[in-house]
Amino acid sequence: MLGSIYSYVFCHIFETSNTYIRTASTVSFFLWFAACGILMVLWAFAIGLLATLIHASFRTPNLKARLNTFREEFRAVWRNTLGQIAGEKAGIFKSGVPAFTVPQPEEAMMVLEQKASQLDVNLQVVDPLDPSLLSGLHLGLEGEHQYLNASLAIALCSTWPHKSSHVGINYLNQTTSLPEEFIRGLATASLQGRAQIVSDQFIESESSGDLVFYLDGAHCPESMDVCAKWFCLATKEDCKSSHNQSYCDSERLHESEKNGPFRKHSTQRPLPNFESDQSVQIRSVQVRCHPKDITGVVYHRSYPLIALCSDDCTTYDFHGMVYFDMNQNPLIVFLEIHRVHSSADGRGVLDLKFHPRQS
């Protein structure tokens, strides 16, 4: 209980205080950890200079170094190169203490290796976890990037019992199997708001059932890309089911109502994907123009799509980034055309909408 109170107080101090108070509170908390005989502290260093201060102030041999990927957004905050940022992050390295990192950009990796060599640090680069090692289970945290995070966690948890006499597990090789404790922890790990799917059971929709929220967060373009890929993967099965049903409905619509002045049918359009533009420039899109008057405009409720129809008997659709799966295959979205004449003399396409199961 006392540890929980201390953790809460520390987080409050760190979020609301200036740099001097933060540093002083950090030192006091580490002294408290040592006085209480705490065996291990897992710490996330988000500020490079703090890592250097910790290295200079504390000599505990059981402090492991863990480095995540250095992203480009750090440059915007610190106005430094990735190499300089890596040098600050490497301040956590301690002589003779192993360190683990995920694959880094070449510029950053060179600095980390140089710092590790100077301090006689065994710097190891971890690879993504092999899913087959989970004995048929899945990671509790969704997303392909979590397999890299899981591998980093395994490396840390394996080194701790190897260096300590408090736990009898010694597992530094994760190429053939994992201890049951590791598998159970990886499969049950959870973090609300990260790749989380929440169904609202109290709100019903006549067309799609329960209202479903897909929750995730991002703080840079790379993270946003990860969020988009997870979302496409999470909705893949639903898209498959909708597409299969749409093919059947399209056939029925096409075979029916062939007679009369109006025809109703569906067209399938493969939508190519676009990579997200990570620059600050505004993307310009050259759109096609109908030779005659626009008779209808429809917006997609779920995807960045817009479709137009015209007196000239044509329909155009315009789209943004729409992925169907992790391989970035195009997503097929059906466009229903209602009330269309066989020639432009009869006013062409008068009404259209996206397929109800996809809009």
mmCIF file of C-alpha atoms in Angstrom:
data_model
loop_
_atom_site.group_PDB
_atom_site.id
_atom_site.type_symbol
_atom_site.label_atom_id
_atom_site.label_comp_id
_atom_site.label_asym_id
_atom_site.label_seq_id
_atom_site.Cartn_x
_atom_site.Cartn_y
_atom_site.Cartn_z
ATOM 1 C CA MET A 1 0.000 0.000 0.000
ATOM 2 C CA LEU A 2 2.804 2.401 0.914
ATOM 3 C CA GLY A 3 4.500 1.651 -2.401
ATOM 4 C CA SER A 4 1.301 2.478 -4.293
ATOM 5 C CA ILE A 5 0.977 5.795 -2.431
ATOM 6 C CA TYR A 6 4.585 6.656 -3.208
ATOM 7 C CA SER A 7 4.043 5.829 -6.882
ATOM 8 C CA TYR A 8 0.992 8.082 -7.064
ATOM 9 C CA VAL A 9 2.772 10.967 -5.319
ATOM 10 C CA PHE A 10 5.816 10.601 -7.567
ATOM 11 C CA CYS A 11 3.732 10.695 -10.760
ATOM 12 C CA HIS A 12 1.968 13.837 -9.518
ATOM 13 C CA ILE A 13 5.271 15.558 -8.697
ATOM 14 C CA PHE A 14 6.820 14.562 -12.018
ATOM 15 C CA GLU A 15 3.899 15.873 -14.053
ATOM 16 C CA THR A 16 3.430 19.209 -12.249
ATOM 17 C CA SER A 17 6.915 20.299 -11.154
ATOM 18 C CA ASN A 18 9.907 21.921 -12.825
ATOM 19 C CA THR A 19 13.113 20.117 -13.828
ATOM 20 C CA TYR A 20 14.974 20.732 -10.536
ATOM 21 C CA ILE A 21 12.131 19.380 -8.390
ATOM 22 C CA ARG A 22 11.714 16.422 -10.735
ATOM 23 C CA THR A 23 15.386 15.507 -10.428
ATOM 24 C CA ALA A 24 15.370 15.892 -6.636
ATOM 25 C CA SER A 25 12.224 13.791 -6.309
ATOM 26 C CA THR A 26 13.720 11.121 -8.571
ATOM 27 C CA VAL A 27 16.806 10.893 -6.368
ATOM 28 C CA SER A 28 14.713 10.684 -3.189
ATOM 29 C CA PHE A 29 12.556 7.914 -4.584
ATOM 30 C CA PHE A 30 15.543 5.829 -5.619
ATOM 31 C CA LEU A 31 16.982 6.266 -2.124
ATOM 32 C CA TRP A 32 13.663 5.109 -0.709
ATOM 33 C CA PHE A 33 13.702 2.063 -3.008
ATOM 34 C CA ALA A 34 17.177 1.139 -1.757
ATOM 35 C CA ALA A 35 16.223 1.635 1.924
ATOM 36 C CA CYS A 36 13.183 -0.652 1.513
ATOM 37 C CA GLY A 37 15.251 -3.393 -0.102
ATOM 38 C CA ILE A 38 13.281 -3.356 -3.350
ATOM 39 C CA LEU A 39 14.881 -5.891 -5.670
ATOM 40 C CA MET A 40 14.131 -4.328 -9.021
ATOM 41 C CA VAL A 41 12.758 -1.088 -10.447
ATOM 42 C CA LEU A 42 11.324 -0.954 -13.956
ATOM 43 C CA TRP A 43 11.706 2.587 -15.205
ATOM 44 C CA ALA A 44 10.792 4.262 -18.470
ATOM 45 C CA PHE A 45 13.133 7.126 -19.356
ATOM 46 C CA ALA A 46 11.411 9.599 -21.620
ATOM 47 C CA ILE A 47 13.951 12.390 -21.134
ATOM 48 C CA GLY A 48 17.511 11.796 -22.282
ATOM 49 C CA LEU A 49 19.213 14.098 -19.770
ATOM 50 C CA LEU A 50 17.482 12.285 -16.927
ATOM 51 C CA ALA A 51 19.095 9.054 -18.091
ATOM 52 C CA THR A 52 22.539 10.670 -17.811
ATOM 53 C CA LEU A 53 21.772 11.957 -14.311
ATOM 54 C CA ILE A 54 20.621 8.515 -13.214
ATOM 55 C CA HIS A 55 23.809 6.972 -14.556
ATOM 56 C CA ALA A 56 25.944 9.453 -12.615
ATOM 57 C CA SER A 57 23.963 9.180 -9.380
ATOM 58 C CA PHE A 58 23.154 5.512 -8.911
ATOM 59 C CA ARG A 59 25.404 2.463 -8.938
ATOM 60 C CA THR A 60 22.940 -0.346 -8.394
ATOM 61 C CA PRO A 61 24.077 -3.309 -10.529
ATOM 62 C CA ASN A 62 20.533 -4.581 -11.072
ATOM 63 C CA LEU A 63 19.289 -1.603 -13.079
ATOM 64 C CA LYS A 64 18.732 -2.872 -16.627
ATOM 65 C CA ALA A 65 18.695 -0.594 -19.637
ATOM 66 C CA ARG A 66 15.778 -0.874 -22.046
ATOM 67 C CA LEU A 67 15.611 1.295 -25.146
ATOM 68 C CA ASN A 68 12.618 1.546 -27.440
ATOM 69 C CA THR A 69 12.685 2.880 -30.968
ATOM 70 C CA PHE A 70 13.844 6.477 -31.395
ATOM 71 C CA ARG A 71 11.248 8.287 -33.465
ATOM 72 C CA GLU A 72 11.597 11.349 -35.608
ATOM 73 C CA GLU A 73 9.301 13.402 -33.363
ATOM 74 C CA PHE A 74 12.120 13.673 -30.803
ATOM 75 C CA ARG A 75 13.871 15.981 -33.235
ATOM 76 C CA ALA A 76 10.979 18.408 -33.122
ATOM 77 C CA VAL A 77 11.136 18.478 -29.312
ATOM 78 C CA TRP A 78 14.876 18.548 -28.738
ATOM 79 C CA ARG A 79 16.024 20.031 -32.066
ATOM 80 C CA ASN A 80 18.789 17.408 -32.207
ATOM 81 C CA THR A 81 19.842 14.665 -34.585
ATOM 82 C CA LEU A 82 18.948 11.045 -33.896
ATOM 83 C CA GLY A 83 22.587 10.436 -33.052
ATOM 84 C CA GLN A 84 22.565 13.124 -30.357
ATOM 85 C CA ILE A 85 19.300 11.808 -28.972
ATOM 86 C CA ALA A 86 20.728 8.280 -28.875
ATOM 87 C CA GLY A 87 23.766 9.606 -27.001
ATOM 88 C CA GLU A 88 21.526 11.082 -24.312
ATOM 89 C CA LYS A 89 19.427 7.941 -24.108
ATOM 90 C CA ALA A 90 22.592 5.870 -23.751
ATOM 91 C CA GLY A 91 23.280 7.756 -20.534
ATOM 92 C CA ILE A 92 21.427 4.958 -18.750
ATOM 93 C CA PHE A 93 24.125 2.447 -19.739
ATOM 94 C CA LYS A 94 26.157 1.227 -16.756
ATOM 95 C CA SER A 95 29.489 -0.530 -16.911
ATOM 96 C CA GLY A 96 29.112 -4.292 -16.832
ATOM 97 C CA VAL A 97 25.283 -4.199 -16.848
ATOM 98 C CA PRO A 98 23.533 -5.706 -19.897
ATOM 99 C CA ALA A 99 21.377 -3.497 -22.098
ATOM 100 C CA PHE A 100 18.674 -4.353 -24.604
ATOM 101 C CA THR A 101 17.321 -2.394 -27.527
ATOM 102 C CA VAL A 102 14.962 -2.909 -30.423
ATOM 103 C CA PRO A 103 16.321 -2.263 -33.950
ATOM 104 C CA GLN A 104 17.153 1.408 -34.340
ATOM 105 C CA PRO A 105 17.904 3.702 -37.304
ATOM 106 C CA GLU A 106 21.507 3.333 -38.438
ATOM 107 C CA GLU A 107 22.555 6.755 -37.128
ATOM 108 C CA ALA A 108 21.212 6.008 -33.648
ATOM 109 C CA MET A 109 22.491 2.427 -33.579
ATOM 110 C CA MET A 110 26.063 3.492 -34.295
ATOM 111 C CA VAL A 111 26.025 5.832 -31.283
ATOM 112 C CA LEU A 112 24.533 3.180 -28.988
ATOM 113 C CA GLU A 113 27.172 0.641 -30.003
ATOM 114 C CA GLN A 114 29.939 3.186 -29.460
ATOM 115 C CA LYS A 115 28.656 4.085 -25.977
ATOM 116 C CA ALA A 116 28.245 0.416 -25.094
ATOM 117 C CA SER A 117 31.815 -0.337 -26.178
ATOM 118 C CA GLN A 118 33.199 2.521 -24.064
ATOM 119 C CA LEU A 119 31.407 1.280 -20.927
ATOM 120 C CA ASP A 120 31.911 -2.452 -21.537
ATOM 121 C CA VAL A 121 28.155 -2.925 -21.858
ATOM 122 C CA ASN A 122 26.774 -6.027 -23.518
ATOM 123 C CA LEU A 123 24.261 -4.364 -25.855
ATOM 124 C CA GLN A 124 21.833 -6.847 -27.405
ATOM 125 C CA VAL A 125 19.341 -6.146 -30.188
ATOM 126 C CA VAL A 126 16.156 -8.171 -29.804
ATOM 127 C CA ASP A 127 14.098 -9.539 -32.682
ATOM 128 C CA PRO A 128 10.291 -9.805 -32.755
ATOM 129 C CA LEU A 129 8.887 -12.715 -30.794
ATOM 130 C CA ASP A 130 8.079 -15.857 -32.765
ATOM 131 C CA PRO A 131 4.290 -16.367 -32.310
ATOM 132 C CA SER A 132 4.762 -20.157 -32.295
ATOM 133 C CA LEU A 133 6.464 -19.886 -28.897
ATOM 134 C CA LEU A 134 3.156 -18.915 -27.284
ATOM 135 C CA SER A 135 1.828 -22.497 -27.470
ATOM 136 C CA GLY A 136 -1.237 -21.557 -29.483
ATOM 137 C CA LEU A 137 -2.113 -18.475 -27.413
ATOM 138 C CA HIS A 138 -2.041 -14.855 -28.532
ATOM 139 C CA LEU A 139 -0.518 -11.755 -26.995
ATOM 140 C CA GLY A 140 -2.870 -9.905 -24.686
ATOM 141 C CA LEU A 141 -1.943 -6.655 -26.450
ATOM 142 C CA GLU A 142 -3.027 -6.445 -30.082
ATOM 143 C CA GLY A 143 -0.865 -5.300 -32.958
ATOM 144 C CA GLU A 144 2.127 -6.734 -34.788
ATOM 145 C CA HIS A 145 4.456 -4.219 -33.116
ATOM 146 C CA GLN A 146 3.641 -5.823 -29.749
ATOM 147 C CA TYR A 147 5.670 -8.885 -30.726
ATOM 148 C CA LEU A 148 8.764 -6.680 -30.686
ATOM 149 C CA ASN A 149 7.758 -5.206 -27.329
ATOM 150 C CA ALA A 150 7.123 -8.714 -26.002
ATOM 151 C CA SER A 151 10.574 -9.836 -27.075
ATOM 152 C CA LEU A 152 12.114 -6.883 -25.240
ATOM 153 C CA ALA A 153 10.120 -7.729 -22.109
ATOM 154 C CA ILE A 154 11.242 -11.365 -22.302
ATOM 155 C CA ALA A 155 14.884 -10.303 -22.551
ATOM 156 C CA LEU A 156 14.561 -8.122 -19.442
ATOM 157 C CA CYS A 157 12.647 -10.699 -17.419
ATOM 158 C CA SER A 158 15.082 -13.421 -18.433
ATOM 159 C CA THR A 159 18.160 -11.450 -17.415
ATOM 160 C CA TRP A 160 16.819 -10.510 -13.983
ATOM 161 C CA PRO A 161 16.521 -14.065 -12.576
ATOM 162 C CA HIS A 162 19.781 -14.960 -14.303
ATOM 163 C CA LYS A 163 21.609 -12.224 -12.383
ATOM 164 C CA SER A 164 19.685 -12.705 -9.138
ATOM 165 C CA SER A 165 19.516 -15.587 -6.719
ATOM 166 C CA HIS A 166 15.951 -14.733 -5.704
ATOM 167 C CA VAL A 167 14.236 -16.530 -8.573
ATOM 168 C CA GLY A 168 15.114 -19.925 -9.932
ATOM 169 C CA ILE A 169 14.212 -19.296 -13.586
ATOM 170 C CA ASN A 170 17.137 -18.938 -15.955
ATOM 171 C CA TYR A 171 15.890 -18.386 -19.461
ATOM 172 C CA LEU A 172 18.051 -16.386 -21.820
ATOM 173 C CA ASN A 173 17.240 -18.343 -24.977
ATOM 174 C CA GLN A 174 13.797 -17.756 -26.433
ATOM 175 C CA THR A 175 14.380 -19.563 -29.729
ATOM 176 C CA THR A 176 12.853 -22.929 -28.817
ATOM 177 C CA SER A 177 10.343 -22.492 -25.979
ATOM 178 C CA LEU A 178 9.152 -20.153 -23.248
ATOM 179 C CA PRO A 179 8.462 -20.851 -19.564
ATOM 180 C CA GLU A 180 4.814 -21.207 -18.676
ATOM 181 C CA GLU A 181 5.012 -18.097 -16.483
ATOM 182 C CA PHE A 182 6.182 -16.020 -19.438
ATOM 183 C CA ILE A 183 3.462 -17.311 -21.755
ATOM 184 C CA ARG A 184 0.748 -16.681 -19.171
ATOM 185 C CA GLY A 185 1.967 -13.151 -18.551
ATOM 186 C CA LEU A 186 2.183 -12.276 -22.249
ATOM 187 C CA ALA A 187 -1.255 -13.733 -22.975
ATOM 188 C CA THR A 188 -3.023 -11.952 -20.110
ATOM 189 C CA ALA A 189 -1.297 -8.567 -20.331
ATOM 190 C CA SER A 190 -3.712 -5.706 -20.929
ATOM 191 C CA LEU A 191 -3.543 -1.960 -21.357
ATOM 192 C CA GLN A 192 -6.818 -0.095 -21.662
ATOM 193 C CA GLY A 193 -7.021 2.350 -24.517
ATOM 194 C CA ARG A 194 -4.330 0.649 -26.574
ATOM 195 C CA ALA A 195 -5.638 -1.519 -29.405
ATOM 196 C CA GLN A 196 -8.800 -2.048 -27.372
ATOM 197 C CA ILE A 197 -12.160 -3.072 -28.813
ATOM 198 C CA VAL A 198 -15.204 -2.008 -26.803
ATOM 199 C CA SER A 199 -18.752 -3.004 -27.717
ATOM 200 C CA ASP A 200 -21.624 -0.875 -26.453
ATOM 201 C CA GLN A 201 -24.313 -3.406 -25.594
ATOM 202 C CA PHE A 202 -26.891 -0.713 -24.821
ATOM 203 C CA ILE A 203 -26.933 0.933 -28.241
ATOM 204 C CA GLU A 204 -28.440 -1.156 -31.001
ATOM 205 C CA SER A 205 -28.303 -0.489 -34.712
ATOM 206 C CA GLU A 206 -30.731 -2.068 -37.120
ATOM 207 C CA SER A 207 -28.059 -2.589 -39.776
ATOM 208 C CA SER A 208 -24.899 -3.614 -37.940
ATOM 209 C CA GLY A 209 -25.823 -4.727 -34.405
ATOM 210 C CA ASP A 210 -23.946 -3.363 -31.404
ATOM 211 C CA LEU A 211 -22.001 -0.127 -31.603
ATOM 212 C CA VAL A 212 -18.274 -1.005 -31.576
ATOM 213 C CA PHE A 213 -15.449 1.368 -30.597
ATOM 214 C CA TYR A 214 -11.854 0.753 -31.693
ATOM 215 C CA LEU A 215 -9.581 2.587 -29.254
ATOM 216 C CA ASP A 216 -5.899 3.318 -29.727
ATOM 217 C CA GLY A 217 -3.503 6.239 -29.417
ATOM 218 C CA ALA A 218 -0.608 7.735 -31.333
ATOM 219 C CA HIS A 219 1.819 10.603 -30.835
ATOM 220 C CA CYS A 220 3.691 10.636 -34.154
ATOM 221 C CA PRO A 221 3.147 9.641 -37.807
ATOM 222 C CA GLU A 222 4.852 6.258 -37.292
ATOM 223 C CA SER A 223 2.569 5.452 -34.372
ATOM 224 C CA MET A 224 -0.448 6.566 -36.368
ATOM 225 C CA ASP A 225 0.514 4.153 -39.124
ATOM 226 C CA VAL A 226 0.663 1.346 -36.552
ATOM 227 C CA CYS A 227 -2.805 2.300 -35.307
ATOM 228 C CA ALA A 228 -4.186 2.206 -38.849
ATOM 229 C CA LYS A 229 -2.693 -1.212 -39.542
ATOM 230 C CA TRP A 230 -4.088 -2.627 -36.297
ATOM 231 C CA PHE A 231 -7.538 -1.232 -37.107
ATOM 232 C CA CYS A 232 -7.508 -2.814 -40.565
ATOM 233 C CA LEU A 233 -6.423 -6.150 -39.117
ATOM 234 C CA ALA A 234 -9.010 -5.996 -36.322
ATOM 235 C CA THR A 235 -11.838 -5.336 -38.770
ATOM 236 C CA LYS A 236 -10.636 -7.793 -41.405
ATOM 237 C CA GLU A 237 -13.081 -10.589 -40.590
ATOM 238 C CA ASP A 238 -16.021 -8.194 -40.457
ATOM 239 C CA CYS A 239 -15.032 -6.803 -43.847
ATOM 240 C CA LYS A 240 -14.825 -10.316 -45.296
ATOM 241 C CA SER A 241 -18.302 -11.178 -44.065
ATOM 242 C CA SER A 242 -19.740 -7.929 -45.398
ATOM 243 C CA HIS A 243 -18.078 -8.373 -48.785
ATOM 244 C CA ASN A 244 -19.340 -11.930 -49.232
ATOM 245 C CA GLN A 245 -22.895 -10.839 -48.428
ATOM 246 C CA SER A 246 -22.519 -7.817 -50.689
ATOM 247 C CA TYR A 247 -21.652 -9.979 -53.687
ATOM 248 C CA CYS A 248 -24.912 -11.920 -53.198
ATOM 249 C CA ASP A 249 -26.962 -8.765 -52.749
ATOM 250 C CA SER A 250 -25.359 -7.191 -55.811
ATOM 251 C CA GLU A 251 -26.318 -10.155 -57.965
ATOM 252 C CA ARG A 252 -29.901 -9.989 -56.766
ATOM 253 C CA LEU A 253 -30.093 -6.267 -57.401
ATOM 254 C CA HIS A 254 -28.601 -6.664 -60.836
ATOM 255 C CA GLU A 255 -31.016 -9.422 -61.837
ATOM 256 C CA SER A 256 -34.069 -7.600 -60.535
ATOM 257 C CA GLU A 257 -35.772 -4.438 -61.729
ATOM 258 C CA LYS A 258 -34.387 -4.664 -65.265
ATOM 259 C CA ASN A 259 -37.619 -3.421 -66.759
ATOM 260 C CA GLY A 260 -39.006 0.069 -66.766
ATOM 261 C CA PRO A 261 -37.399 3.465 -67.307
ATOM 262 C CA PHE A 262 -35.164 3.123 -64.244
ATOM 263 C CA ARG A 263 -32.564 0.447 -63.439
ATOM 264 C CA LYS A 264 -31.108 -0.299 -60.011
ATOM 265 C CA HIS A 265 -27.799 -2.130 -59.671
ATOM 266 C CA SER A 266 -24.536 -2.223 -57.722
ATOM 267 C CA THR A 267 -21.004 -1.793 -58.984
ATOM 268 C CA GLN A 268 -17.886 -3.014 -57.196
ATOM 269 C CA ARG A 269 -14.906 -0.711 -57.247
ATOM 270 C CA PRO A 270 -11.457 -1.714 -55.947
ATOM 271 C CA LEU A 271 -10.052 1.304 -54.137
ATOM 272 C CA PRO A 272 -6.249 1.603 -54.242
ATOM 273 C CA ASN A 273 -4.585 2.741 -51.022
ATOM 274 C CA PHE A 274 -2.467 5.810 -50.397
ATOM 275 C CA GLU A 275 0.462 6.089 -48.001
ATOM 276 C CA SER A 276 -0.078 8.749 -45.342
ATOM 277 C CA ASP A 277 1.594 12.050 -46.150
ATOM 278 C CA GLN A 278 3.899 12.809 -43.210
ATOM 279 C CA SER A 279 5.068 16.200 -44.489
ATOM 280 C CA VAL A 280 3.569 19.525 -43.515
ATOM 281 C CA GLN A 281 2.612 20.299 -47.098
ATOM 282 C CA ILE A 282 -1.012 20.076 -48.129
ATOM 283 C CA ARG A 283 -1.631 17.210 -50.533
ATOM 284 C CA SER A 284 -3.218 18.426 -53.750
ATOM 285 C CA VAL A 285 -5.609 16.086 -55.540
ATOM 286 C CA GLN A 286 -6.612 16.576 -59.146
ATOM 287 C CA VAL A 287 -10.230 15.470 -59.484
ATOM 288 C CA ARG A 288 -12.042 14.561 -62.656
ATOM 289 C CA CYS A 289 -14.903 16.702 -63.841
ATOM 290 C CA HIS A 290 -18.205 15.531 -65.213
ATOM 291 C CA PRO A 291 -18.997 16.969 -68.640
ATOM 292 C CA LYS A 292 -22.556 17.648 -67.480
ATOM 293 C CA ASP A 293 -24.415 18.647 -64.330
ATOM 294 C CA ILE A 294 -23.873 16.823 -61.023
ATOM 295 C CA THR A 295 -27.101 15.145 -59.990
ATOM 296 C CA GLY A 296 -26.056 13.543 -56.713
ATOM 297 C CA VAL A 297 -23.303 13.469 -54.072
ATOM 298 C CA VAL A 298 -22.879 10.792 -51.394
ATOM 299 C CA TYR A 299 -20.412 10.582 -48.495
ATOM 300 C CA HIS A 300 -19.316 7.328 -46.870
ATOM 301 C CA ARG A 301 -20.089 7.139 -43.167
ATOM 302 C CA SER A 302 -17.040 5.026 -42.221
ATOM 303 C CA TYR A 303 -14.360 5.567 -44.873
ATOM 304 C CA PRO A 304 -12.871 8.720 -46.429
ATOM 305 C CA LEU A 305 -14.918 8.268 -49.616
ATOM 306 C CA ILE A 306 -17.102 10.504 -51.739
ATOM 307 C CA ALA A 307 -19.009 9.588 -54.904
ATOM 308 C CA LEU A 308 -20.632 11.780 -57.553
ATOM 309 C CA CYS A 309 -23.127 11.046 -60.312
ATOM 310 C CA SER A 310 -24.030 13.135 -63.315
ATOM 311 C CA ASP A 311 -26.291 13.709 -66.291
ATOM 312 C CA ASP A 312 -23.644 12.085 -68.488
ATOM 313 C CA CYS A 313 -24.501 8.615 -67.089
ATOM 314 C CA THR A 314 -21.198 8.307 -65.195
ATOM 315 C CA THR A 315 -20.231 8.057 -61.560
ATOM 316 C CA TYR A 316 -16.871 8.966 -60.038
ATOM 317 C CA ASP A 317 -15.605 8.090 -56.580
ATOM 318 C CA PHE A 318 -12.770 9.767 -54.736
ATOM 319 C CA HIS A 319 -11.001 8.170 -51.797
ATOM 320 C CA GLY A 320 -8.229 8.532 -49.247
ATOM 321 C CA MET A 321 -6.248 5.846 -47.381
ATOM 322 C CA VAL A 322 -8.375 2.682 -47.195
ATOM 323 C CA TYR A 323 -6.656 -0.605 -46.354
ATOM 324 C CA PHE A 324 -8.306 -4.000 -46.352
ATOM 325 C CA ASP A 325 -5.543 -5.919 -44.556
ATOM 326 C CA MET A 326 -1.928 -5.777 -43.364
ATOM 327 C CA ASN A 327 -0.694 -6.375 -46.929
ATOM 328 C CA GLN A 328 -2.341 -3.114 -47.951
ATOM 329 C CA ASN A 329 -4.610 -4.834 -50.451
ATOM 330 C CA PRO A 330 -7.324 -2.548 -51.821
ATOM 331 C CA LEU A 331 -10.641 -2.546 -50.032
ATOM 332 C CA ILE A 332 -13.651 -3.232 -52.251
ATOM 333 C CA VAL A 333 -16.533 -0.891 -51.551
ATOM 334 C CA PHE A 334 -19.837 -1.253 -53.371
ATOM 335 C CA LEU A 335 -21.619 1.694 -54.921
ATOM 336 C CA GLU A 336 -25.351 1.323 -55.501
ATOM 337 C CA ILE A 337 -26.820 3.252 -58.400
ATOM 338 C CA HIS A 338 -30.518 4.133 -58.115
ATOM 339 C CA ARG A 339 -32.749 5.679 -60.760
ATOM 340 C CA VAL A 340 -30.567 5.717 -63.832
ATOM 341 C CA HIS A 341 -31.591 6.318 -67.452
ATOM 342 C CA SER A 342 -30.032 4.425 -70.312
ATOM 343 C CA SER A 343 -28.815 7.599 -71.992
ATOM 344 C CA ALA A 344 -27.752 11.099 -71.086
ATOM 345 C CA ASP A 345 -30.819 12.443 -72.869
ATOM 346 C CA GLY A 346 -32.885 11.041 -70.021
ATOM 347 C CA ARG A 347 -30.864 12.860 -67.364
ATOM 348 C CA GLY A 348 -28.387 9.983 -66.798
ATOM 349 C CA VAL A 349 -27.693 8.835 -63.229
ATOM 350 C CA LEU A 350 -30.108 10.535 -60.871
ATOM 351 C CA ASP A 351 -29.312 8.941 -57.491
ATOM 352 C CA LEU A 352 -26.688 6.731 -55.876
ATOM 353 C CA LYS A 353 -25.461 5.591 -52.464
ATOM 354 C CA PHE A 354 -22.882 3.299 -50.869
ATOM 355 C CA HIS A 355 -23.919 -0.221 -50.008
ATOM 356 C CA PRO A 356 -25.909 -0.131 -46.731
ATOM 357 C CA ARG A 357 -23.742 -2.805 -45.081
ATOM 358 C CA GLN A 358 -20.621 -0.727 -45.696
ATOM 359 C CA SER A 359 -21.862 2.779 -45.064
#
